[in-house]
PDB file of C-alpha atoms in Angstrom:
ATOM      1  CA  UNK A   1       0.000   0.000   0.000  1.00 34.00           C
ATOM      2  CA  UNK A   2       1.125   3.025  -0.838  1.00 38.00           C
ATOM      3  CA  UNK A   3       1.696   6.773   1.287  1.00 38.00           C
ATOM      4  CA  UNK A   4      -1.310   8.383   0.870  1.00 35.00           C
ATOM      5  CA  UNK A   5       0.489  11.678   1.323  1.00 40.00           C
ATOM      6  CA  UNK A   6       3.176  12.587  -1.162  1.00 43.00           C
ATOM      7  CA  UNK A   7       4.824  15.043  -2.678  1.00 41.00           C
ATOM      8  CA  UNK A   8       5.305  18.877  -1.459  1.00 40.00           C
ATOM      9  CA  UNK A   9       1.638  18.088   0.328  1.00 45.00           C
ATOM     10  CA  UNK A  10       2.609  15.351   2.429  1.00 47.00           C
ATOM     11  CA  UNK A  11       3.582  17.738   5.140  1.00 41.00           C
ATOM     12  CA  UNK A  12       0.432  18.813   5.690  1.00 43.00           C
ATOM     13  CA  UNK A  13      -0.043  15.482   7.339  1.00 45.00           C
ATOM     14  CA  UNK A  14       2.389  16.054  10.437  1.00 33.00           C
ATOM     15  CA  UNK A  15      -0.337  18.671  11.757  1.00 33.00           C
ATOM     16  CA  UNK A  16      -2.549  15.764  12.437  1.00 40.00           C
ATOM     17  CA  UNK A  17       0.064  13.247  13.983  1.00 37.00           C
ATOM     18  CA  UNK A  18      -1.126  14.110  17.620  1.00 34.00           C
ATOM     19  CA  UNK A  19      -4.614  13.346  16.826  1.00 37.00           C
ATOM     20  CA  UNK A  20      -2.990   9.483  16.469  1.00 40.00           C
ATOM     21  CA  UNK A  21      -3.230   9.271  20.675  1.00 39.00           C
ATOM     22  CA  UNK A  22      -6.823   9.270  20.741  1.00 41.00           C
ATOM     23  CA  UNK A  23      -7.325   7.645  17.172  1.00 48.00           C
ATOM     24  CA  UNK A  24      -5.045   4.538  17.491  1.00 46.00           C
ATOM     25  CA  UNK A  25      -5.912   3.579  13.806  1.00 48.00           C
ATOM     26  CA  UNK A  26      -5.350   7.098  12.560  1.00 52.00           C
ATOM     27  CA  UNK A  27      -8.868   6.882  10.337  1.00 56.00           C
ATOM     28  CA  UNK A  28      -9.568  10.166  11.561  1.00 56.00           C
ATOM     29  CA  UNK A  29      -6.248  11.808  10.745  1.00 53.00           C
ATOM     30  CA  UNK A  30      -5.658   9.854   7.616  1.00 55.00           C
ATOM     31  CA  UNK A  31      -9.102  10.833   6.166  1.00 58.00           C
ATOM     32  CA  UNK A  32      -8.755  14.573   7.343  1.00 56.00           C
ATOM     33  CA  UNK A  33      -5.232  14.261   5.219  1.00 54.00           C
ATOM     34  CA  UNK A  34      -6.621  12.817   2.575  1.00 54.00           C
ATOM     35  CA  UNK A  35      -9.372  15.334   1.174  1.00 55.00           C
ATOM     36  CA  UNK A  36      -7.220  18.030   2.327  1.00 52.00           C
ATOM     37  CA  UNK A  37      -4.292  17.127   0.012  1.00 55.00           C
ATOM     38  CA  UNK A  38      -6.442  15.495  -2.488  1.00 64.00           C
ATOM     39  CA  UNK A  39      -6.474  18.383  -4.726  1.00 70.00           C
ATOM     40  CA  UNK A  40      -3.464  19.878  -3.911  1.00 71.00           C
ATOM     41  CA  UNK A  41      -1.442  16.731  -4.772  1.00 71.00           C
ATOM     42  CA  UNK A  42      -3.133  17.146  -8.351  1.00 75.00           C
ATOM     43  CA  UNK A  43      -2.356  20.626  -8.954  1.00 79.00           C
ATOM     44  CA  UNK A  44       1.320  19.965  -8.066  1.00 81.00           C
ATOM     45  CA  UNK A  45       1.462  17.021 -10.247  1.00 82.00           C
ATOM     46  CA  UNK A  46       0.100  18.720 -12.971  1.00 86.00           C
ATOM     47  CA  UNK A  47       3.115  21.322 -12.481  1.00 90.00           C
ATOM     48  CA  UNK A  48       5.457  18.022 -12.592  1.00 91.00           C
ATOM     49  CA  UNK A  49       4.338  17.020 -15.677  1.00 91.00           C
ATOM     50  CA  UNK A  50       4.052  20.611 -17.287  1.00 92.00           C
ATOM     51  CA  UNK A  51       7.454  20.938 -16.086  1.00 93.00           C
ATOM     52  CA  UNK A  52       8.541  17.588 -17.158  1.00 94.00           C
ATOM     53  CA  UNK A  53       6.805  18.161 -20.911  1.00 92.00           C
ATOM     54  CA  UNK A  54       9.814  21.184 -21.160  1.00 93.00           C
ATOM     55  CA  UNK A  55      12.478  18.764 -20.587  1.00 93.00           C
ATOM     56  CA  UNK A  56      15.451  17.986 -22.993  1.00 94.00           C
ATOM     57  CA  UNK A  57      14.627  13.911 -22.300  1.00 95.00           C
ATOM     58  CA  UNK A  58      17.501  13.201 -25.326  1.00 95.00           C
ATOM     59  CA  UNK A  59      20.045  14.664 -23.268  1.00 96.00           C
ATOM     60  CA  UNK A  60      18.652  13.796 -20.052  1.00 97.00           C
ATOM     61  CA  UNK A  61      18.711  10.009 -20.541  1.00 97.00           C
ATOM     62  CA  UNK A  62      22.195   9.570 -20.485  1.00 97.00           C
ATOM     63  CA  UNK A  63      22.841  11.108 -17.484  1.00 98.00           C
ATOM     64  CA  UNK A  64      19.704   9.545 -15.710  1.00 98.00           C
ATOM     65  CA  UNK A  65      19.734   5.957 -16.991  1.00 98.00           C
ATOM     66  CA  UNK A  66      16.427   6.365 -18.986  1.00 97.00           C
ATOM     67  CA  UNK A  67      15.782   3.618 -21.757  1.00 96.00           C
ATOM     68  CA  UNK A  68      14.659   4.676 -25.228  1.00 93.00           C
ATOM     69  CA  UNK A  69      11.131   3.538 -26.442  1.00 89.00           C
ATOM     70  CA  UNK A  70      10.581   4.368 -29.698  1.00 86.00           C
ATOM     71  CA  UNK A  71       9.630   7.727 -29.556  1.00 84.00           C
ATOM     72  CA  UNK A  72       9.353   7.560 -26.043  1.00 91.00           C
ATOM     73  CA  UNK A  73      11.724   7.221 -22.904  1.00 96.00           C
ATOM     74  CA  UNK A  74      11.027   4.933 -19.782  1.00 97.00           C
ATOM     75  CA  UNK A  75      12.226   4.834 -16.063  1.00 97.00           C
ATOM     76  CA  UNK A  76      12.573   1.994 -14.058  1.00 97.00           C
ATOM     77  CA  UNK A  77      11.461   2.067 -10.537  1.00 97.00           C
ATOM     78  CA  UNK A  78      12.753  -1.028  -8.484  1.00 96.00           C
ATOM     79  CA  UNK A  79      12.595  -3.320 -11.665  1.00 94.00           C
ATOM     80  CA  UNK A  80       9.346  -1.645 -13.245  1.00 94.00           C
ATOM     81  CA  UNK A  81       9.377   0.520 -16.164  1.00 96.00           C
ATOM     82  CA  UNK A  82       7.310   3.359 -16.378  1.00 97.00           C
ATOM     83  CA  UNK A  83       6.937   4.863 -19.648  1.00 96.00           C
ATOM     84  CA  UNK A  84       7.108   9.051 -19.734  1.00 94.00           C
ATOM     85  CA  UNK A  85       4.576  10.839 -21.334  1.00 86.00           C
ATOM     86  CA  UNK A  86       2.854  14.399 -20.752  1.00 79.00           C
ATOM     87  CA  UNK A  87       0.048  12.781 -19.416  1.00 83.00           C
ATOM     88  CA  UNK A  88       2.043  11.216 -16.459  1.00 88.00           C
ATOM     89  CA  UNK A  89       3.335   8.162 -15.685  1.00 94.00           C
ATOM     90  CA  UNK A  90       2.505   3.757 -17.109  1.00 94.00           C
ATOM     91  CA  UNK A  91       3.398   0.758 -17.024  1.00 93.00           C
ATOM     92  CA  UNK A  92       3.671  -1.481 -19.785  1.00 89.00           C
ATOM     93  CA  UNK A  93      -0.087  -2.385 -19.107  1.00 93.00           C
ATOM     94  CA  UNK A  94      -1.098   1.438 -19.538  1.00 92.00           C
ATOM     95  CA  UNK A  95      -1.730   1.343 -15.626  1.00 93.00           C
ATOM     96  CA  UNK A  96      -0.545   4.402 -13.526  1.00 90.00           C
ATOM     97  CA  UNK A  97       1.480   4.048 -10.273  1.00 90.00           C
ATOM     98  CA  UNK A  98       0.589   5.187  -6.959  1.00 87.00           C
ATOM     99  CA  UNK A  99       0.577   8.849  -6.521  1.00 85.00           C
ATOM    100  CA  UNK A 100       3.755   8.529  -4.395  1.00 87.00           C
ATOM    101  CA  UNK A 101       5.730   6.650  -7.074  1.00 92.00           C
ATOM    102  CA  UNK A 102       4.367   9.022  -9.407  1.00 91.00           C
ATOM    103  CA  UNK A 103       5.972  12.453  -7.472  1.00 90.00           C
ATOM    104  CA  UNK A 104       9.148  10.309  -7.150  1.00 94.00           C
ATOM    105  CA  UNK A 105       9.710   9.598 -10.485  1.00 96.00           C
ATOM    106  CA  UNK A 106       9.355  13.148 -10.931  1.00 95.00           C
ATOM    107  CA  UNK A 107      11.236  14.352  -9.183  1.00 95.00           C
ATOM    108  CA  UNK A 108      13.963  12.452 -10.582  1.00 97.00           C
ATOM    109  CA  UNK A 109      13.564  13.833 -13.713  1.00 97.00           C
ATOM    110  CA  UNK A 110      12.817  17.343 -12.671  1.00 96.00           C
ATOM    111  CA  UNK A 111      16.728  17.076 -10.806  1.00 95.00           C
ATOM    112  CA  UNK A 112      18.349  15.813 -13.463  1.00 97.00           C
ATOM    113  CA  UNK A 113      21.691  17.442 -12.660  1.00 96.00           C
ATOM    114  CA  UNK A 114      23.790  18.608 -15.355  1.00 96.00           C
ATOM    115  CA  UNK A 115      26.836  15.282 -15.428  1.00 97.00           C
ATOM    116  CA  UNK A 116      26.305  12.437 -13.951  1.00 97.00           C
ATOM    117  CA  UNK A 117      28.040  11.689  -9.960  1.00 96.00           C
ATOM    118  CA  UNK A 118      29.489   9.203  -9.128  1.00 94.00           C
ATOM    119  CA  UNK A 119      29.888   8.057  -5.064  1.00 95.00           C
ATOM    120  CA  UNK A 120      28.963   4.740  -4.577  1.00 94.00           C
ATOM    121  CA  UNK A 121      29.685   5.192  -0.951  1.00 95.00           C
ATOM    122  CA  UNK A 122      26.814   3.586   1.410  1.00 96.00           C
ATOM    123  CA  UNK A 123      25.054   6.314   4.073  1.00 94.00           C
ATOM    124  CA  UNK A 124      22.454   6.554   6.188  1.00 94.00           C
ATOM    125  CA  UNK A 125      19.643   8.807   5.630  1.00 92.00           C
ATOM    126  CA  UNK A 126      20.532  11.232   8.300  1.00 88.00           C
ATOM    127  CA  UNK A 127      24.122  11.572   7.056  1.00 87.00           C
ATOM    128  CA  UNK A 128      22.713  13.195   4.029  1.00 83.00           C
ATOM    129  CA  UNK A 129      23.711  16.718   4.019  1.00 68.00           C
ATOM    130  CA  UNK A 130      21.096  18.024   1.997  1.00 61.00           C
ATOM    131  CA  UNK A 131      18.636  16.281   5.081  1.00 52.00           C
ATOM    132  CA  UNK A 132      16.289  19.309   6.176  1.00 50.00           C
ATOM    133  CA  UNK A 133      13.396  18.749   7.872  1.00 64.00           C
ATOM    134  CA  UNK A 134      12.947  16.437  10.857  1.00 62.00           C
ATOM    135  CA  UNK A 135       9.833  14.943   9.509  1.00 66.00           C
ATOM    136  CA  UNK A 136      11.525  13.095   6.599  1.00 81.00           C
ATOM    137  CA  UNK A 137      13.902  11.522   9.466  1.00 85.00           C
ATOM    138  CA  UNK A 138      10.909  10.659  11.074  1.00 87.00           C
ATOM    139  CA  UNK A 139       8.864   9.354   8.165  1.00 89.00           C
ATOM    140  CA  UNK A 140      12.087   7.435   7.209  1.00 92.00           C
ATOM    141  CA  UNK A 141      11.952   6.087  10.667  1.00 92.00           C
ATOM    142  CA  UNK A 142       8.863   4.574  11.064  1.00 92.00           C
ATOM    143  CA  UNK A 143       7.583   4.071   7.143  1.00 93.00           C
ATOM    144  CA  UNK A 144      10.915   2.433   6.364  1.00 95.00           C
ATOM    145  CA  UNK A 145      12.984   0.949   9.912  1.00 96.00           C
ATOM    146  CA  UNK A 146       9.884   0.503  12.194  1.00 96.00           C
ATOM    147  CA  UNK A 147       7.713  -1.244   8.866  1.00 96.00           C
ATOM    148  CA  UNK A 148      10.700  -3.391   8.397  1.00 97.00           C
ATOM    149  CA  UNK A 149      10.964  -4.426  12.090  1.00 96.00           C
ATOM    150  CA  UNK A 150       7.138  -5.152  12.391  1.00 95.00           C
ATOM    151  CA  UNK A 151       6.762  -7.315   9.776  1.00 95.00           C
ATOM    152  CA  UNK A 152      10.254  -9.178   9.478  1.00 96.00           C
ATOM    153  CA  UNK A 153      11.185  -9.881  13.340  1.00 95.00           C
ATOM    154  CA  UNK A 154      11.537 -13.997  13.278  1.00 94.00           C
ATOM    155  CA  UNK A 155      10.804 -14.011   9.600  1.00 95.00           C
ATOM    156  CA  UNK A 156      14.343 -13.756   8.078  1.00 95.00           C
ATOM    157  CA  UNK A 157      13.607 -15.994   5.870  1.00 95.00           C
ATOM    158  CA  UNK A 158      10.635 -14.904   4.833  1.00 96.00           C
ATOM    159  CA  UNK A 159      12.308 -11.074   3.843  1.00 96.00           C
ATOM    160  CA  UNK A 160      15.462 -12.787   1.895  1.00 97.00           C
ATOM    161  CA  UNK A 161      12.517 -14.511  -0.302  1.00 96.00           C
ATOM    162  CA  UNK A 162      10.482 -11.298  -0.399  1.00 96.00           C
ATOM    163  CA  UNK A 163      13.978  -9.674  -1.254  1.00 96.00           C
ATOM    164  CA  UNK A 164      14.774 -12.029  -3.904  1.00 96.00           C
ATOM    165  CA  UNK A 165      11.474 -11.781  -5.649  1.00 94.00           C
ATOM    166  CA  UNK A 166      12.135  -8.016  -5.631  1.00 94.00           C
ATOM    167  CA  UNK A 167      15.416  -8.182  -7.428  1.00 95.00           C
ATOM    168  CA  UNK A 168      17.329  -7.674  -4.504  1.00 96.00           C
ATOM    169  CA  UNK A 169      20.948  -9.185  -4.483  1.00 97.00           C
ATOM    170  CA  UNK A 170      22.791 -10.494  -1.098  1.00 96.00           C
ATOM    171  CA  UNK A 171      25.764  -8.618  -0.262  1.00 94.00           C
ATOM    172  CA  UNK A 172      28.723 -10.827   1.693  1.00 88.00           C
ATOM    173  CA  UNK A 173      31.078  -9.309   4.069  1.00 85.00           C
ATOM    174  CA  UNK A 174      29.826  -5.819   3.869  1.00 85.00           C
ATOM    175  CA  UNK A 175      28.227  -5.066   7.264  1.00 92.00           C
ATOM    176  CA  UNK A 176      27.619  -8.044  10.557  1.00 92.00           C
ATOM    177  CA  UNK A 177      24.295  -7.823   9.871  1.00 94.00           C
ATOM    178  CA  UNK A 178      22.195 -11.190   9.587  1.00 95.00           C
ATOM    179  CA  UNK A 179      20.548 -10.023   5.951  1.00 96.00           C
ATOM    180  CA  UNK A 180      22.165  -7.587   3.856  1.00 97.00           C
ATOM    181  CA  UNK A 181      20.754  -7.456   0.312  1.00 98.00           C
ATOM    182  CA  UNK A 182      20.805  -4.908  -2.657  1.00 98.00           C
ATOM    183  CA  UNK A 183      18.269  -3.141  -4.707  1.00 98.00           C
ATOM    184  CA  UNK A 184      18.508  -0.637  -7.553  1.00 98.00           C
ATOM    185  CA  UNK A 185      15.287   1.803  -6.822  1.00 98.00           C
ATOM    186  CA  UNK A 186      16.251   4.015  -9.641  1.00 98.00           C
ATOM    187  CA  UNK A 187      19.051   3.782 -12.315  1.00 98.00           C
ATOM    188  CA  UNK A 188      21.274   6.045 -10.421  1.00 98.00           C
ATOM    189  CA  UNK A 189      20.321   5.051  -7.115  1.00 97.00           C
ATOM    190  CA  UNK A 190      20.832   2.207  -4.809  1.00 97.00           C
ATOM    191  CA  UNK A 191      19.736   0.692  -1.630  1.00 98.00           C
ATOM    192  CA  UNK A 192      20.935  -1.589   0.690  1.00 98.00           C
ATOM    193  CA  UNK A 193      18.787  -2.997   2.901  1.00 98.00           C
ATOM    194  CA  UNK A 194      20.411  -4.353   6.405  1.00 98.00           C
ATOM    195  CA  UNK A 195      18.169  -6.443   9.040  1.00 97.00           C
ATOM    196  CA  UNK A 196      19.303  -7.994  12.669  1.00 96.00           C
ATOM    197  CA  UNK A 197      16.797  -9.835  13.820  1.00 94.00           C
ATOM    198  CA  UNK A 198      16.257  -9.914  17.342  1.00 83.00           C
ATOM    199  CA  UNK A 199      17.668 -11.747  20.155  1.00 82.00           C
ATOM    200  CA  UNK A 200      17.125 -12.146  24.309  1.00 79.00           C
ATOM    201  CA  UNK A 201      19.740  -9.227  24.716  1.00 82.00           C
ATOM    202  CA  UNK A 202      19.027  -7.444  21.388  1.00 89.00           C
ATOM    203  CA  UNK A 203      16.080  -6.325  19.941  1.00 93.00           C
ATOM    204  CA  UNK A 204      15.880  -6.399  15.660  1.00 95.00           C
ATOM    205  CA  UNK A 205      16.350  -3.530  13.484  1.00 96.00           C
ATOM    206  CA  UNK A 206      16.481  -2.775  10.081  1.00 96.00           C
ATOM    207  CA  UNK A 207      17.276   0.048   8.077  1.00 97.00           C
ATOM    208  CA  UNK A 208      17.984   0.869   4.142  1.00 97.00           C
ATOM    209  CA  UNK A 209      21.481   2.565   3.339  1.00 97.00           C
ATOM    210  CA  UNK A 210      21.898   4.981   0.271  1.00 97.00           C
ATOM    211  CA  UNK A 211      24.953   5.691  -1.959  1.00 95.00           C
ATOM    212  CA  UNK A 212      26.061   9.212  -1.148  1.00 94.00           C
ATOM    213  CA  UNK A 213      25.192  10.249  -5.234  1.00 95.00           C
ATOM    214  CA  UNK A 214      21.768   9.588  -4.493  1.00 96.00           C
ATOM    215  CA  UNK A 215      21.206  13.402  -3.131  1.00 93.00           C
ATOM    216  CA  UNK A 216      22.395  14.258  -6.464  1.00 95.00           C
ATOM    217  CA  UNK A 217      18.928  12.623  -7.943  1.00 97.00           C
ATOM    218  CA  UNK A 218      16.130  12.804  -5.201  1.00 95.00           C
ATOM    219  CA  UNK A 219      15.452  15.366  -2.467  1.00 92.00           C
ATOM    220  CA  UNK A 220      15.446  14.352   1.200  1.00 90.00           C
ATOM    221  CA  UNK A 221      11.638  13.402   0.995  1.00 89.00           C
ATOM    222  CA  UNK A 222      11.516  11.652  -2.136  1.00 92.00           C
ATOM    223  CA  UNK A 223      14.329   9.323  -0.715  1.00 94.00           C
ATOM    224  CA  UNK A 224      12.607   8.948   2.171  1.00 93.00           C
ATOM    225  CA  UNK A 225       9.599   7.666   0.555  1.00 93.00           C
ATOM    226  CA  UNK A 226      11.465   5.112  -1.561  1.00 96.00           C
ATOM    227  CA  UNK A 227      13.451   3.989   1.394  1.00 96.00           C
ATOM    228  CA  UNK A 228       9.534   3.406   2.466  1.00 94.00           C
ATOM    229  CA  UNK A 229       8.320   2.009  -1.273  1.00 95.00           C
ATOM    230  CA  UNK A 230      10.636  -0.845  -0.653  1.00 97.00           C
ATOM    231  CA  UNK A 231       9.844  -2.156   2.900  1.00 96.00           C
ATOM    232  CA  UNK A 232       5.750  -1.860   1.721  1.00 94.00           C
ATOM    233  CA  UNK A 233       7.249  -4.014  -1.614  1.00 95.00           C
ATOM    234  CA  UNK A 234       8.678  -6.615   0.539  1.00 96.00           C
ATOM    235  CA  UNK A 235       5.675  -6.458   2.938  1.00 95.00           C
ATOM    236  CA  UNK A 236       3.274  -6.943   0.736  1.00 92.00           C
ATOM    237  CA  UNK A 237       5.837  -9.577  -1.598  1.00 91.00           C
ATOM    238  CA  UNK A 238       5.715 -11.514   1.986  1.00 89.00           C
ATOM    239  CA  UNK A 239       2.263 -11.481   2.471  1.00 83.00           C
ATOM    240  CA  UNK A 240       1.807 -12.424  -0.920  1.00 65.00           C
ATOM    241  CA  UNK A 241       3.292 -15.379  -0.759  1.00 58.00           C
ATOM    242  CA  UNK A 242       2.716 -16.601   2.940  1.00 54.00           C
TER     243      UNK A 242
END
């Protein structure tokens, strides 16, 4: 399941977190949210895609991975290409993604930078210097290392098969962690996803690394949210096939 906040609305939502306390299930926040940013998510996607229409997509592919299609260029988003048009973003069925994948890929487009960067090195979200806000550490936090704790404690298994299904690569002698696999989110942006499951002394905690270009690519919130697309992926990939 997708956020159902995204974009330069999503922080709207953080006005209603308190309301959580006395609405466990957050229906009342999360519908409150909803038809307020409703609209507004639409008029800023409809700037994306003006925006994106204006784009040099010939010169940006090389620098942003982007495959040709015909006429047309794609972007792959954790193994699924999307297909760029003025009209937004599809699949190869013609279906649309989820408004949050939609403001991520983007975004991605919108910062193309101007030469592609190279630093391969892994960090954590909050070593990102361009981090700003201390609601994307927090949405990181519990969309991303709290979703991967609740559904994956005791269940190692069960996330290296959800992580294989997802294209996700194991990684040897990296970090001491008991699960460390790879994923390419975007062409110019990996994750690494690291899980210790818990123990009598220890409890279990995973967390998603970035390479240090990736700031280069995707603001602090967009890389929050698809630190967050991939631990819903292998939720729902594990659930799937339980």
């Amino acid at each position: 399941m997708e956020p159902w906040f995204a974009g330069d609305a999503w922080l709207d939502c953080v006005r209603y977190e308190n309301s959580l306390a006395t609405d466990p299930y957050g229906r009342k926040a999360k519908a409150k949210c909803m038809a307020m940013t409703s609209d507004v998510f639409k008029r800023n996607y409809q700037t994306y895609l003006a925006q994106i229409a204006n784009l040099d997509l010939t010169s940006a592919a090389p620098i942003l991975g982007l495959e040709s299609r015909g006429d047309q260029f794609s972007v792959t988003f954790f193994g699924q290409p999307y297909l760029i048009s003025k009209e937004g973003f599809v699949d190869e069925s013609g279906t649309a993604p989820s408004y949050g994948v939609c403001v991520i890929l983007a975004k991605y487009l919108l910062r193309c930078p101007a030469q592609i960067h190279r630093d391969e090195a892994w960090c954590a979200f909050r070593d990102f210097k361009k981090e700003s806000h201390f609601t994307n550490v927090n949405y990181f936090a519990s969309d991303t290392e709290k979703a991967l704790v609740g559904a994956f404690t005791g269940r190692i298994d069960a996330l290296f098969e959800a992580g294989e299904k997802l294209g996700g690569v194991r990684e040897e002698g990296l970090f001491n962690y008991d699960l460390v696999l790879r994923f390419t989110a975007l062409p110019r942006i990996d994750l690494l996803l690291l899980f210790a499951d818990g123990d009598e002394d220890f409890p279990a905690y995973g967390t998603t690394l970035f390479q240090k270009q990736a700031e280069y690519y995707l603001d602090p919130e967009s890389l929050a949210m698809t630190g967050a697309a991939l631990a819903r992926r292998l939720t729902d990939a594990a659930a799937f096939h339980t």
